[in-house]
Structure formats: structure tokens, C-alpha cells
Coordinates of C-alpha atoms and ligand atoms in Angstrom, one line a residue:
M1 CA 73.3 118.5 78.9
F2 CA 75.7 119.4 81.6
S3 CA 78.0 122.4 81.8
K4 CA 80.4 121.1 84.5
N5 CA 83.4 119.1 83.4
I6 CA 83.9 115.5 84.6
V7 CA 87.5 115.2 85.7
L8 CA 89.1 111.8 86.1
V9 CA 92.2 111.4 88.3
G10 CA 94.0 108.3 89.5
F11 CA 97.1 106.3 89.1
M12 CA 98.4 105.0 85.7
G13 CA 96.3 101.9 84.8
S14 CA 93.4 102.9 87.0
G15 CA 91.1 103.1 83.9
K16 CA 90.9 106.8 83.2
T17 CA 91.3 106.6 79.5
T18 CA 88.8 103.8 78.9
I19 CA 86.3 105.2 81.3
S20 CA 86.6 108.8 80.0
R21 CA 85.8 107.4 76.5
Q22 CA 82.7 105.5 77.8
I23 CA 81.4 108.6 79.6
A24 CA 82.0 110.8 76.6
Q25 CA 80.3 108.4 74.3
H26 CA 77.3 108.2 76.6
L27 CA 77.0 112.0 76.8
G28 CA 78.0 112.8 73.3
C29 CA 80.7 115.2 74.5
P30 CA 84.4 115.5 73.9
V31 CA 87.2 113.9 75.9
C32 CA 90.0 116.3 76.7
S33 CA 93.1 114.1 77.4
L34 CA 95.8 116.2 79.1
D35 CA 98.5 113.7 77.9
D36 CA 97.4 114.1 74.3
M37 CA 97.4 117.9 74.7
I38 CA 100.9 117.7 76.1
E39 CA 102.1 115.6 73.2
Q40 CA 100.4 117.9 70.7
E41 CA 101.9 121.1 72.2
E42 CA 105.4 119.6 72.4
G43 CA 105.2 117.7 69.1
A44 CA 106.8 114.8 70.9
S45 CA 105.7 111.6 72.8
I46 CA 105.6 111.7 76.6
S47 CA 108.5 109.2 76.7
R48 CA 110.6 111.5 74.5
I49 CA 109.7 114.6 76.6
F50 CA 110.8 112.8 79.8
T51 CA 114.1 111.5 78.2
E52 CA 115.1 114.7 76.5
K53 CA 113.7 117.4 78.8
G54 CA 113.1 115.7 82.1
E55 CA 110.1 115.3 84.4
A56 CA 110.2 118.8 85.8
Y57 CA 109.8 120.2 82.3
F58 CA 106.9 117.7 81.6
R59 CA 105.2 118.9 84.8
Q60 CA 105.4 122.5 83.6
V61 CA 103.7 121.6 80.3
E62 CA 101.1 119.6 82.3
Y63 CA 100.3 122.6 84.4
R64 CA 99.8 124.8 81.3
V65 CA 97.5 122.3 79.6
A66 CA 95.5 121.8 82.8
Q67 CA 94.9 125.6 82.9
K68 CA 93.7 125.4 79.3
A69 CA 91.5 122.4 79.7
A70 CA 89.9 123.9 82.9
K71 CA 88.4 126.6 80.7
E72 CA 86.3 124.0 78.8
K73 CA 82.7 123.4 79.6
G74 CA 80.8 120.1 79.5
V75 CA 83.8 117.9 78.6
V76 CA 85.4 114.8 80.2
I77 CA 89.0 115.6 81.3
D78 CA 91.3 112.6 81.3
C79 CA 94.3 113.6 83.5
G80 CA 97.7 112.0 83.7
G81 CA 98.4 110.1 86.9
G82 CA 100.7 112.8 88.3
I83 CA 98.2 115.7 88.0
V84 CA 97.8 115.8 91.8
L85 CA 101.5 116.5 92.4
N86 CA 100.8 120.2 91.9
P87 CA 97.8 121.2 94.0
D88 CA 97.3 124.3 91.7
N89 CA 96.2 121.8 88.9
I90 CA 93.4 120.5 91.1
T91 CA 92.3 124.0 92.2
V92 CA 91.8 125.1 88.6
L93 CA 90.2 121.9 87.4
K94 CA 87.7 122.0 90.3
K95 CA 86.5 125.5 89.3
N96 CA 84.2 124.1 86.7
G97 CA 84.7 120.4 87.3
I98 CA 83.7 117.4 89.5
V99 CA 86.7 115.4 90.4
F100 CA 86.5 111.5 90.4
F101 CA 89.4 109.5 91.8
L102 CA 89.6 106.1 90.1
D103 CA 91.1 104.0 92.8
A104 CA 92.7 100.7 91.7
D105 CA 94.9 98.5 93.8
E106 CA 98.6 98.0 93.1
R107 CA 98.1 94.4 91.7
S108 CA 95.4 95.5 89.2
V109 CA 97.5 98.4 88.1
F110 CA 100.5 96.1 87.6
E111 CA 98.5 93.6 85.6
R112 CA 97.2 96.3 83.3
V113 CA 100.5 98.1 82.6
K114 CA 103.0 95.3 82.7
D115 CA 103.2 94.8 79.0
Q116 CA 103.1 98.5 78.0
T117 CA 106.2 100.6 77.5
H118 CA 104.9 104.1 77.0
R119 CA 105.0 105.2 80.6
P120 CA 108.5 106.4 81.5
L121 CA 108.0 106.3 85.3
L122 CA 107.3 102.5 85.1
N123 CA 110.1 101.6 82.7
V124 CA 112.2 100.3 85.6
P125 CA 113.6 96.8 86.6
D126 CA 110.9 96.3 89.2
P127 CA 107.7 98.1 88.1
L128 CA 105.5 96.5 90.9
A129 CA 107.8 98.0 93.6
R130 CA 107.7 101.4 91.8
I131 CA 103.9 101.2 91.6
K132 CA 103.6 100.5 95.3
E133 CA 106.0 103.3 96.2
L134 CA 104.3 105.9 93.9
I135 CA 100.7 104.9 95.0
G136 CA 101.8 105.1 98.6
V137 CA 102.9 108.7 98.1
R138 CA 100.0 109.7 95.8
R139 CA 96.9 108.0 97.3
P140 CA 96.4 110.7 99.9
L141 CA 96.7 113.4 97.2
Y142 CA 94.1 111.7 95.1
Q143 CA 91.8 111.3 98.1
R144 CA 92.2 115.0 99.0
A145 CA 91.5 116.0 95.4
A146 CA 88.4 113.8 95.0
D147 CA 84.8 114.9 95.2
H148 CA 84.0 111.2 94.7
I149 CA 86.0 107.9 94.9
I150 CA 85.2 105.2 92.4
L151 CA 86.8 101.7 92.9
T152 CA 88.3 100.3 89.7
S153 CA 90.3 97.3 90.9
G154 CA 89.8 94.0 89.0
D155 CA 86.4 94.0 87.3
Q156 CA 85.1 96.9 89.3
W157 CA 86.0 99.4 86.6
K158 CA 83.1 98.0 84.5
T159 CA 80.5 99.8 86.6
A160 CA 82.5 103.0 87.0
C161 CA 81.0 104.8 84.0
D162 CA 77.4 104.3 85.4
Q163 CA 78.4 105.4 88.9
I164 CA 80.1 108.5 87.6
L165 CA 77.1 109.5 85.4
K166 CA 74.8 109.1 88.4
L167 CA 77.0 111.0 90.8
A168 CA 77.4 113.8 88.2
G169 CA 73.7 114.0 87.9
V170 CA 73.6 113.2 84.2
A171 CA 72.6 109.5 84.1
Ligands
LIG201 C1 102.2 109.9 84.7 C2 101.1 109.3 84.1 C3 100.9 109.3 82.7 C4 101.7 110.4 82.0 C5 103.1 110.5 82.4 C6 103.3 110.6 83.9 C7 102.4 109.9 86.2 O1 99.5 109.3 82.3 O2 101.1 111.7 82.3 O3 103.7 109.3 81.9 O4 103.2 110.7 86.7 O5 101.6 109.1 86.8 P1 98.5 108.1 82.6 O6 98.1 108.1 84.0 O7 97.4 108.5 81.7 O8 99.2 106.9 82.2

């Protein structure tokens, strides 16, 4: 068994949720989804939190749940795509966690999210342009946060779980 957490960061649609479940199933450990924790704490969906209280409020709740999740041991932490916007989130998650940046290109992200409606930041007339803009800003932040970078464009995501288990020393 491992005592460190496996922390997945990356843009929306980079495969965090699918891959965190695969890892957890393999290790028989829990997944800690920060988005789920936020929704539970607020008793509202992420879309509703954004609409009714705004993004700044959402980021405060995200900070609080990141502090809470970082106290866990031996879990997989599935972070929302904006976790890197506050460097304090990464500092605390790294205390007992290995951070993996799931790096998917803009086109792959677009293909995966284009028919979904639950991500308020992408509910815009030109989601591909928004994806490009946000990834442009965030990629350096993900890179800085990462202990390891795992490529998840196209079909690459299929080998991500194995790579992460090996790099975390738990394969
Ligand atoms: C966000 C990503 C979402 C969610 C919220 C904001 C972001 O999580 O936290 O909609 O800023 O990139 P996923 O990356 O799991 O979709």
C-alpha cells in the first residue's frame, strides 16, 4: 500500500476523472474528487455556484476543500481544472502528494467536452477559442505544479493509468 496521495491536475477534458477511477480501482483506494466535495459542501451543482455566487466564491470553496483533501493519505485526488490558479492549493496538495499533470491538446479537449454542458467556463459561443485561450494561460502553471507530465491527447490517455502507477512506485 502507499501512503502518498496521487494528485491529478490538468485542463477540463484531459481525462482526470476517468484516470483517477482507474487508478483507484487498481489500488483499491478511494478517489477524492474536489468538484464533488465542493458540490456536497455547497449543496449545489458547480454550474449553479458559478451562476449564483460567481467564480471568485467558487475558488474560495475550492481552496477550502483542497486543504481538507490534502490531509488524506493514500487516496487519488481528482482536482478541478482551475486548481493551479491558486499556488497555495498546489503547495498543500504536494505536502503528501505526487502531482501528475495530464496534458491533452486543445483539439482532444474540445472533442471530449463539446457535447457536455456542466462546465460553466466552456458554455460560451466559441468553446474551442476559449479552450485555446485558457490552456495558453494555464499550461505553464500545470507544468510548474507537476512532478510528472503524462500525455493524454487522442488515445494516449489509455496508457496513463499504467504510467502513473509505475511513476508512483505502486505498479
Ligand atoms: C474548472 C474545471 C472544472 C470545475 C469548474 C472549473 C476550471 O473541473 O472545477 O467547472 O476552471 O477549469 P474539471 O476539470 O473536472 O472539469
